[in-house]
Amino acid sequence: MSDKAGTAVKEVANLGVPWEQAYGYAQAVKVGNIIHVSGQLSHDAAGALVGPAPLDENGRPKDFSNMALQMQTTYDNARRLLSHFGATFDQVVEETLFVLDVDAAFAVAGEVRRRVYGPTPAVASNLIGVSRLAFREQLIEIAFRVDLSLA
């Protein structure tokens, strides 16, 4: 999208979850043919975490068995944002997965990502282990870069 002078402008998309206003950010921003998708997580339409991890006495996840559910739901939320711009996962050029447990993510990522991208994903991918995410019960967050000039 451009203004009358031909200067690129930002187009934003949100999912209507409470933390968009509380934290103050857009879920996705499109400038020209590029969409930058903020870190997505596994929430439902109301913002409740899907597949929250049970916590130990210190408030840290003690079970990572919901990694696949959280990962798939995260991709589903990203799909909703991409569709706002008429985009698909075929146009994703890079993704970064932030996870609390790299081994748990590796154990399920291949299957989940093939359901999203097809049998041979053609996307640059980064998997980064972190010590904490936005919500204590959250196991994964995924950010995306999308190029709309790709067919």
CSV table of N, CA and C in Angstrom, one decimal:
chain,number,residue,atom,x,y,z
A,1,MET,N,0.8,-1.2,0.0
A,1,MET,CA,0.0,0.0,0.0
A,1,MET,C,0.9,1.2,0.0
A,2,SER,N,0.5,2.2,-0.8
A,2,SER,CA,1.3,3.5,-0.8
A,2,SER,C,0.3,4.7,-0.7
A,3,ASP,N,0.9,5.8,-0.2
A,3,ASP,CA,0.1,7.0,-0.1
A,3,ASP,C,0.0,7.7,-1.5
A,4,LYS,N,-0.6,8.8,-1.6
A,4,LYS,CA,-0.8,9.5,-2.8
A,4,LYS,C,0.6,9.9,-3.5
A,5,ALA,N,1.6,10.1,-2.7
A,5,ALA,CA,2.9,10.5,-3.2
A,5,ALA,C,3.7,9.2,-3.6
A,6,GLY,N,3.2,8.0,-3.4
A,6,GLY,CA,3.9,6.8,-3.8
A,6,GLY,C,4.8,6.3,-2.7
A,7,THR,N,4.7,6.9,-1.5
A,7,THR,CA,5.6,6.4,-0.4
A,7,THR,C,4.9,5.2,0.2
A,8,ALA,N,5.7,4.2,0.5
A,8,ALA,CA,5.2,3.0,1.2
A,8,ALA,C,4.7,3.4,2.6
A,9,VAL,N,3.5,2.8,2.9
A,9,VAL,CA,2.9,3.0,4.2
A,9,VAL,C,2.7,1.6,4.9
A,10,LYS,N,2.6,1.7,6.2
A,10,LYS,CA,2.4,0.5,7.0
A,10,LYS,C,0.9,0.1,7.0
A,11,GLU,N,0.6,-1.2,6.8
A,11,GLU,CA,-0.7,-1.7,7.0
A,11,GLU,C,-0.6,-2.8,8.1
A,12,VAL,N,-1.5,-2.7,9.1
A,12,VAL,CA,-1.3,-3.6,10.2
A,12,VAL,C,-2.5,-4.5,10.3
A,13,ALA,N,-2.3,-5.7,11.0
A,13,ALA,CA,-3.3,-6.6,11.3
A,13,ALA,C,-3.2,-7.1,12.7
A,14,ASN,N,-4.3,-7.3,13.4
A,14,ASN,CA,-4.4,-7.7,14.7
A,14,ASN,C,-5.4,-8.9,14.9
A,15,LEU,N,-5.3,-9.6,16.0
A,15,LEU,CA,-6.2,-10.7,16.2
A,15,LEU,C,-7.3,-10.4,17.3
A,16,GLY,N,-7.2,-9.2,17.9
A,16,GLY,CA,-8.2,-8.8,18.9
A,16,GLY,C,-8.0,-9.4,20.3
A,17,VAL,N,-6.8,-9.8,20.6
A,17,VAL,CA,-6.5,-10.4,21.9
A,17,VAL,C,-6.1,-9.3,22.8
A,18,PRO,N,-6.3,-9.4,24.1
A,18,PRO,CA,-6.1,-8.4,25.1
A,18,PRO,C,-4.7,-7.7,25.1
A,19,TRP,N,-3.7,-8.5,24.9
A,19,TRP,CA,-2.3,-8.0,25.1
A,19,TRP,C,-1.9,-7.1,23.9
A,20,GLU,N,-2.6,-7.1,22.8
A,20,GLU,CA,-2.3,-6.1,21.8
A,20,GLU,C,-2.3,-4.7,22.3
A,21,GLN,N,-3.4,-4.4,23.0
A,21,GLN,CA,-3.5,-3.0,23.6
A,21,GLN,C,-2.6,-2.9,24.9
A,22,ALA,N,-2.6,-3.9,25.7
A,22,ALA,CA,-1.9,-3.9,27.0
A,22,ALA,C,-0.4,-3.6,26.7
A,23,TYR,N,0.2,-4.4,25.8
A,23,TYR,CA,1.6,-4.2,25.5
A,23,TYR,C,1.8,-3.1,24.4
A,24,GLY,N,0.9,-3.0,23.5
A,24,GLY,CA,1.0,-2.0,22.5
A,24,GLY,C,1.8,-2.4,21.3
A,25,TYR,N,1.3,-3.2,20.4
A,25,TYR,CA,1.9,-3.7,19.2
A,25,TYR,C,0.9,-4.2,18.2
A,26,ALA,N,1.4,-4.4,17.0
A,26,ALA,CA,0.6,-5.0,15.9
A,26,ALA,C,1.0,-6.4,15.8
A,27,GLN,N,0.1,-7.3,15.5
A,27,GLN,CA,0.4,-8.7,15.3
A,27,GLN,C,1.2,-8.9,14.0
A,28,ALA,N,0.9,-8.1,13.0
A,28,ALA,CA,1.6,-8.1,11.7
A,28,ALA,C,1.6,-6.7,11.1
A,29,VAL,N,2.7,-6.4,10.4
A,29,VAL,CA,2.9,-5.2,9.7
A,29,VAL,C,3.3,-5.4,8.3
A,30,LYS,N,2.6,-4.9,7.3
A,30,LYS,CA,2.9,-5.0,5.9
A,30,LYS,C,3.5,-3.7,5.4
A,31,VAL,N,4.6,-3.7,4.8
A,31,VAL,CA,5.2,-2.6,4.1
A,31,VAL,C,5.6,-3.0,2.7
A,32,GLY,N,5.1,-2.5,1.7
A,32,GLY,CA,5.3,-2.9,0.4
A,32,GLY,C,4.9,-4.4,0.2
A,33,ASN,N,5.8,-5.2,-0.3
A,33,ASN,CA,5.5,-6.7,-0.4
A,33,ASN,C,6.0,-7.5,0.7
A,34,ILE,N,6.4,-6.9,1.8
A,34,ILE,CA,6.9,-7.7,2.9
A,34,ILE,C,6.0,-7.6,4.1
A,35,ILE,N,5.7,-8.7,4.7
A,35,ILE,CA,4.9,-8.8,6.0
A,35,ILE,C,5.8,-9.3,7.1
A,36,HIS,N,5.8,-8.5,8.2
A,36,HIS,CA,6.6,-8.9,9.4
A,36,HIS,C,5.5,-9.3,10.4
A,37,VAL,N,5.6,-10.6,10.8
A,37,VAL,CA,4.6,-11.1,11.7
A,37,VAL,C,5.3,-11.3,13.1
A,38,SER,N,4.7,-10.6,14.1
A,38,SER,CA,5.2,-10.7,15.4
A,38,SER,C,5.1,-12.1,15.9
A,39,GLY,N,5.9,-12.4,17.0
A,39,GLY,CA,5.9,-13.7,17.6
A,39,GLY,C,4.4,-14.1,17.9
A,40,GLN,N,4.0,-15.3,17.3
A,40,GLN,CA,2.7,-15.8,17.5
A,40,GLN,C,2.8,-16.9,18.6
A,41,LEU,N,1.7,-17.2,19.2
A,41,LEU,CA,1.6,-18.2,20.2
A,41,LEU,C,0.3,-18.9,20.1
A,42,SER,N,0.1,-19.9,21.0
A,42,SER,CA,-1.1,-20.8,20.9
A,42,SER,C,-2.3,-20.3,21.7
A,43,HIS,N,-3.0,-19.4,21.2
A,43,HIS,CA,-4.2,-18.9,21.9
A,43,HIS,C,-5.4,-19.1,21.0
A,44,ASP,N,-6.6,-19.1,21.7
A,44,ASP,CA,-7.8,-19.1,21.0
A,44,ASP,C,-8.3,-17.7,20.7
A,45,ALA,N,-9.5,-17.6,20.1
A,45,ALA,CA,-9.9,-16.3,19.6
A,45,ALA,C,-10.1,-15.3,20.8
A,46,ALA,N,-10.3,-15.7,22.0
A,46,ALA,CA,-10.5,-14.9,23.2
A,46,ALA,C,-9.2,-14.5,23.8
A,47,GLY,N,-8.1,-15.2,23.4
A,47,GLY,CA,-6.8,-14.9,24.0
A,47,GLY,C,-6.3,-15.9,25.0
A,48,ALA,N,-7.2,-17.0,25.3
A,48,ALA,CA,-6.8,-18.0,26.3
A,48,ALA,C,-5.8,-19.0,25.6
A,49,LEU,N,-4.7,-19.3,26.4
A,49,LEU,CA,-3.7,-20.2,25.9
A,49,LEU,C,-4.3,-21.6,25.6
A,50,VAL,N,-4.0,-22.1,24.5
A,50,VAL,CA,-4.4,-23.5,24.1
A,50,VAL,C,-3.2,-24.4,24.5
A,51,GLY,N,-3.5,-25.5,25.2
A,51,GLY,CA,-2.5,-26.4,25.6
A,51,GLY,C,-1.5,-25.9,26.6
A,52,PRO,N,-1.9,-25.1,27.6
A,52,PRO,CA,-1.0,-24.6,28.5
A,52,PRO,C,-0.2,-25.7,29.2
A,53,ALA,N,1.1,-25.4,29.4
A,53,ALA,CA,2.0,-26.4,30.1
A,53,ALA,C,1.7,-26.3,31.6
A,54,PRO,N,1.6,-27.5,32.3
A,54,PRO,CA,1.5,-27.4,33.7
A,54,PRO,C,2.8,-26.9,34.3
A,55,LEU,N,2.7,-26.2,35.4
A,55,LEU,CA,3.9,-25.5,36.0
A,55,LEU,C,4.3,-26.2,37.3
A,56,ASP,N,5.6,-26.1,37.6
A,56,ASP,CA,6.1,-26.7,38.8
A,56,ASP,C,6.0,-25.6,40.0
A,57,GLU,N,6.5,-25.9,41.1
A,57,GLU,CA,6.3,-25.1,42.3
A,57,GLU,C,7.1,-23.7,42.1
A,58,ASN,N,8.0,-23.6,41.1
A,58,ASN,CA,8.7,-22.4,40.8
A,58,ASN,C,8.0,-21.6,39.7
A,59,GLY,N,6.9,-22.1,39.2
A,59,GLY,CA,6.2,-21.4,38.1
A,59,GLY,C,6.8,-21.6,36.7
A,60,ARG,N,7.6,-22.7,36.6
A,60,ARG,CA,8.2,-23.1,35.3
A,60,ARG,C,7.5,-24.3,34.7
A,61,PRO,N,7.4,-24.4,33.4
A,61,PRO,CA,6.8,-25.6,32.8
A,61,PRO,C,7.5,-26.8,33.3
A,62,LYS,N,6.7,-27.8,33.7
A,62,LYS,CA,7.3,-29.1,34.1
A,62,LYS,C,7.0,-30.2,33.1
A,63,ASP,N,6.3,-30.0,32.1
A,63,ASP,CA,5.9,-31.0,31.2
A,63,ASP,C,5.8,-30.3,29.8
A,64,PHE,N,6.4,-30.9,28.8
A,64,PHE,CA,6.5,-30.3,27.5
A,64,PHE,C,5.7,-31.1,26.5
A,65,SER,N,4.8,-32.0,26.9
A,65,SER,CA,4.0,-32.8,26.1
A,65,SER,C,3.0,-32.1,25.2
A,66,ASN,N,2.7,-30.8,25.5
A,66,ASN,CA,1.8,-30.1,24.7
A,66,ASN,C,2.5,-29.2,23.6
A,67,MET,N,3.8,-29.5,23.4
A,67,MET,CA,4.6,-28.8,22.4
A,67,MET,C,3.9,-28.8,21.0
A,68,ALA,N,3.5,-30.0,20.6
A,68,ALA,CA,2.9,-30.1,19.2
A,68,ALA,C,1.6,-29.4,19.1
A,69,LEU,N,0.8,-29.5,20.1
A,69,LEU,CA,-0.5,-28.7,20.1
A,69,LEU,C,-0.2,-27.2,20.1
A,70,GLN,N,0.7,-26.7,20.9
A,70,GLN,CA,1.0,-25.3,20.9
A,70,GLN,C,1.6,-24.9,19.6
A,71,MET,N,2.5,-25.7,19.1
A,71,MET,CA,3.1,-25.4,17.8
A,71,MET,C,2.1,-25.3,16.7
A,72,GLN,N,1.2,-26.3,16.6
A,72,GLN,CA,0.2,-26.3,15.5
A,72,GLN,C,-0.8,-25.1,15.7
A,73,THR,N,-1.2,-24.8,16.9
A,73,THR,CA,-2.1,-23.7,17.1
A,73,THR,C,-1.4,-22.4,16.8
A,74,THR,N,-0.1,-22.3,17.1
A,74,THR,CA,0.6,-21.1,16.7
A,74,THR,C,0.6,-20.9,15.2
A,75,TYR,N,0.9,-21.9,14.5
A,75,TYR,CA,0.8,-21.8,13.0
A,75,TYR,C,-0.6,-21.5,12.5
A,76,ASP,N,-1.6,-22.0,13.2
A,76,ASP,CA,-3.0,-21.7,12.8
A,76,ASP,C,-3.3,-20.2,13.0
A,77,ASN,N,-2.8,-19.6,14.1
A,77,ASN,CA,-3.0,-18.2,14.3
A,77,ASN,C,-2.2,-17.4,13.3
A,78,ALA,N,-1.0,-17.8,12.9
A,78,ALA,CA,-0.2,-17.1,11.9
A,78,ALA,C,-1.0,-17.2,10.6
A,79,ARG,N,-1.6,-18.3,10.3
A,79,ARG,CA,-2.4,-18.5,9.0
A,79,ARG,C,-3.5,-17.4,9.0
A,80,ARG,N,-4.2,-17.2,10.1
A,80,ARG,CA,-5.2,-16.1,10.1
A,80,ARG,C,-4.7,-14.8,9.8
A,81,LEU,N,-3.5,-14.4,10.3
A,81,LEU,CA,-2.9,-13.1,10.0
A,81,LEU,C,-2.5,-13.1,8.6
A,82,LEU,N,-1.9,-14.1,8.0
A,82,LEU,CA,-1.5,-14.1,6.6
A,82,LEU,C,-2.6,-13.9,5.7
A,83,SER,N,-3.8,-14.6,6.0
A,83,SER,CA,-4.9,-14.5,5.2
A,83,SER,C,-5.5,-13.0,5.2
A,84,HIS,N,-5.3,-12.3,6.2
A,84,HIS,CA,-5.7,-10.9,6.2
A,84,HIS,C,-5.1,-10.1,5.1
A,85,PHE,N,-3.9,-10.5,4.7
A,85,PHE,CA,-3.2,-9.8,3.6
A,85,PHE,C,-3.2,-10.6,2.3
A,86,GLY,N,-4.0,-11.7,2.3
A,86,GLY,CA,-4.1,-12.5,1.1
A,86,GLY,C,-2.9,-13.4,0.9
A,87,ALA,N,-2.1,-13.6,1.9
A,87,ALA,CA,-0.9,-14.4,1.9
A,87,ALA,C,-1.1,-15.8,2.4
A,88,THR,N,-0.2,-16.7,2.0
A,88,THR,CA,-0.2,-18.1,2.5
A,88,THR,C,1.2,-18.5,3.0
A,89,PHE,N,1.3,-19.7,3.5
A,89,PHE,CA,2.6,-20.1,4.0
A,89,PHE,C,3.6,-20.3,2.9
A,90,ASP,N,3.1,-20.4,1.6
A,90,ASP,CA,4.0,-20.6,0.5
A,90,ASP,C,4.9,-19.3,0.3
A,91,GLN,N,4.4,-18.2,0.9
A,91,GLN,CA,5.2,-16.9,0.8
A,91,GLN,C,6.0,-16.6,2.0
A,92,VAL,N,6.0,-17.5,3.0
A,92,VAL,CA,6.9,-17.3,4.1
A,92,VAL,C,8.3,-17.6,3.7
A,93,VAL,N,9.2,-16.6,3.9
A,93,VAL,CA,10.6,-16.9,3.6
A,93,VAL,C,11.5,-17.2,4.8
A,94,GLU,N,11.1,-16.8,6.0
A,94,GLU,CA,11.8,-17.0,7.2
A,94,GLU,C,10.9,-17.1,8.4
A,95,GLU,N,11.2,-18.0,9.3
A,95,GLU,CA,10.5,-18.1,10.5
A,95,GLU,C,11.6,-18.3,11.6
A,96,THR,N,11.2,-17.8,12.8
A,96,THR,CA,12.1,-18.0,14.0
A,96,THR,C,11.2,-18.6,15.1
A,97,LEU,N,11.6,-19.8,15.5
A,97,LEU,CA,10.8,-20.5,16.6
A,97,LEU,C,11.6,-20.3,17.9
A,98,PHE,N,11.0,-19.7,18.9
A,98,PHE,CA,11.5,-19.5,20.2
A,98,PHE,C,10.9,-20.5,21.1
A,99,VAL,N,11.7,-21.4,21.7
A,99,VAL,CA,11.1,-22.5,22.5
A,99,VAL,C,11.8,-22.6,23.8
A,100,LEU,N,11.1,-23.2,24.8
A,100,LEU,CA,11.6,-23.4,26.1
A,100,LEU,C,12.5,-24.7,26.2
A,101,ASP,N,12.1,-25.6,25.3
A,101,ASP,CA,12.8,-26.9,25.3
A,101,ASP,C,13.1,-27.3,23.9
A,102,VAL,N,14.4,-27.2,23.5
A,102,VAL,CA,14.8,-27.5,22.1
A,102,VAL,C,14.5,-28.9,21.7
A,103,ASP,N,14.8,-29.9,22.6
A,103,ASP,CA,14.6,-31.3,22.3
A,103,ASP,C,13.1,-31.6,22.1
A,104,ALA,N,12.3,-31.0,22.9
A,104,ALA,CA,10.8,-31.2,22.8
A,104,ALA,C,10.3,-30.6,21.4
A,105,ALA,N,10.9,-29.5,21.1
A,105,ALA,CA,10.5,-28.9,19.8
A,105,ALA,C,11.0,-29.7,18.6
A,106,PHE,N,12.2,-30.2,18.7
A,106,PHE,CA,12.7,-31.0,17.6
A,106,PHE,C,11.9,-32.3,17.4
A,107,ALA,N,11.5,-32.8,18.5
A,107,ALA,CA,10.7,-34.1,18.5
A,107,ALA,C,9.4,-34.0,17.7
A,108,VAL,N,8.8,-32.8,17.6
A,108,VAL,CA,7.5,-32.6,16.9
A,108,VAL,C,7.6,-31.7,15.7
A,109,ALA,N,8.6,-30.9,15.6
A,109,ALA,CA,8.6,-29.9,14.6
A,109,ALA,C,8.5,-30.4,13.2
A,110,GLY,N,9.2,-31.5,12.8
A,110,GLY,CA,9.2,-32.0,11.5
A,110,GLY,C,7.8,-32.3,11.0
A,111,GLU,N,7.0,-33.0,11.8
A,111,GLU,CA,5.7,-33.4,11.5
A,111,GLU,C,4.8,-32.2,11.4
A,112,VAL,N,4.8,-31.3,12.4
A,112,VAL,CA,4.0,-30.2,12.4
A,112,VAL,C,4.3,-29.3,11.2
A,113,ARG,N,5.6,-29.0,11.0
A,113,ARG,CA,6.0,-28.1,9.9
A,113,ARG,C,5.6,-28.7,8.5
A,114,ARG,N,5.7,-30.0,8.3
A,114,ARG,CA,5.3,-30.6,7.0
A,114,ARG,C,3.8,-30.4,6.8
A,115,ARG,N,3.0,-30.5,7.9
A,115,ARG,CA,1.5,-30.2,7.7
A,115,ARG,C,1.3,-28.7,7.3
A,116,VAL,N,2.1,-27.8,7.7
A,116,VAL,CA,2.0,-26.4,7.4
A,116,VAL,C,2.6,-26.1,6.0
A,117,TYR,N,3.8,-26.5,5.8
A,117,TYR,CA,4.5,-26.1,4.6
A,117,TYR,C,4.5,-27.2,3.5
A,118,GLY,N,4.1,-28.4,3.7
A,118,GLY,CA,4.2,-29.4,2.7
A,118,GLY,C,5.3,-30.3,3.0
A,119,PRO,N,5.5,-31.4,2.2
A,119,PRO,CA,6.5,-32.4,2.5
A,119,PRO,C,8.0,-31.9,2.5
A,120,THR,N,8.3,-30.9,1.8
A,120,THR,CA,9.6,-30.3,1.8
A,120,THR,C,9.6,-28.8,2.0
A,121,PRO,N,9.6,-28.4,3.3
A,121,PRO,CA,9.5,-27.0,3.6
A,121,PRO,C,10.6,-26.2,3.0
A,122,ALA,N,10.2,-25.1,2.2
A,122,ALA,CA,11.1,-24.2,1.6
A,122,ALA,C,11.1,-22.9,2.3
A,123,VAL,N,11.6,-22.9,3.5
A,123,VAL,CA,11.6,-21.7,4.3
A,123,VAL,C,12.8,-21.7,5.2
A,124,ALA,N,13.5,-20.6,5.3
A,124,ALA,CA,14.6,-20.5,6.2
A,124,ALA,C,14.0,-20.5,7.6
A,125,SER,N,14.6,-21.3,8.5
A,125,SER,CA,14.1,-21.5,9.8
A,125,SER,C,15.2,-21.5,10.9
A,126,ASN,N,14.8,-20.8,12.0
A,126,ASN,CA,15.7,-20.7,13.1
A,126,ASN,C,15.0,-21.2,14.3
A,127,LEU,N,15.7,-22.1,15.1
A,127,LEU,CA,15.1,-22.6,16.3
A,127,LEU,C,16.0,-22.2,17.5
A,128,ILE,N,15.4,-21.4,18.4
A,128,ILE,CA,16.2,-20.8,19.4
A,128,ILE,C,15.6,-21.1,20.8
A,129,GLY,N,16.5,-21.7,21.6
A,129,GLY,CA,16.1,-22.0,23.0
A,129,GLY,C,16.2,-20.8,23.9
A,130,VAL,N,15.1,-20.5,24.6
A,130,VAL,CA,15.0,-19.3,25.5
A,130,VAL,C,14.6,-19.8,26.9
A,131,SER,N,14.9,-18.9,27.9
A,131,SER,CA,14.5,-19.2,29.2
A,131,SER,C,13.1,-18.9,29.7
A,132,ARG,N,12.5,-18.0,28.9
A,132,ARG,CA,11.1,-17.6,29.3
A,132,ARG,C,10.4,-17.0,28.1
A,133,LEU,N,9.1,-17.2,28.0
A,133,LEU,CA,8.3,-16.5,27.0
A,133,LEU,C,7.3,-15.6,27.7
A,134,ALA,N,6.4,-15.0,27.0
A,134,ALA,CA,5.5,-14.0,27.5
A,134,ALA,C,4.6,-14.6,28.6
A,135,PHE,N,4.1,-15.8,28.5
A,135,PHE,CA,3.2,-16.4,29.5
A,135,PHE,C,4.0,-17.6,30.0
A,136,ARG,N,3.9,-17.8,31.3
A,136,ARG,CA,4.6,-18.9,31.9
A,136,ARG,C,4.3,-20.3,31.4
A,137,GLU,N,3.0,-20.5,31.0
A,137,GLU,CA,2.6,-21.8,30.4
A,137,GLU,C,2.8,-22.0,29.0
A,138,GLN,N,3.4,-21.0,28.4
A,138,GLN,CA,3.7,-21.0,26.9
A,138,GLN,C,5.0,-21.7,26.7
A,139,LEU,N,5.1,-22.6,25.7
A,139,LEU,CA,6.2,-23.4,25.3
A,139,LEU,C,6.9,-22.9,24.1
A,140,ILE,N,6.2,-22.2,23.2
A,140,ILE,CA,6.7,-21.8,21.9
A,140,ILE,C,6.1,-20.5,21.4
A,141,GLU,N,6.9,-19.8,20.7
A,141,GLU,CA,6.5,-18.5,20.0
A,141,GLU,C,7.2,-18.5,18.6
A,142,ILE,N,6.5,-18.1,17.6
A,142,ILE,CA,7.0,-18.2,16.2
A,142,ILE,C,6.8,-16.8,15.5
A,143,ALA,N,7.9,-16.2,15.0
A,143,ALA,CA,7.8,-15.0,14.2
A,143,ALA,C,8.1,-15.3,12.8
A,144,PHE,N,7.5,-14.5,11.8
A,144,PHE,CA,7.6,-14.8,10.4
A,144,PHE,C,8.0,-13.6,9.6
A,145,ARG,N,8.7,-13.9,8.5
A,145,ARG,CA,8.9,-12.8,7.5
A,145,ARG,C,8.3,-13.4,6.2
A,146,VAL,N,7.4,-12.6,5.5
A,146,VAL,CA,6.7,-13.1,4.4
A,146,VAL,C,6.9,-12.1,3.2
A,147,ASP,N,7.1,-12.7,2.0
A,147,ASP,CA,7.3,-11.9,0.8
A,147,ASP,C,6.2,-12.1,-0.1
A,148,LEU,N,5.3,-11.1,-0.3
A,148,LEU,CA,4.1,-11.2,-1.1
A,148,LEU,C,4.5,-11.3,-2.6
A,149,SER,N,5.7,-11.0,-3.0
A,149,SER,CA,6.0,-11.0,-4.4
A,149,SER,C,6.2,-12.5,-4.9
A,150,LEU,N,6.3,-13.4,-4.0
A,150,LEU,CA,6.4,-14.8,-4.3
A,150,LEU,C,5.0,-15.3,-4.7
A,151,ALA,N,4.9,-16.1,-5.8
A,151,ALA,CA,3.6,-16.7,-6.2
A,151,ALA,C,3.2,-17.8,-5.3
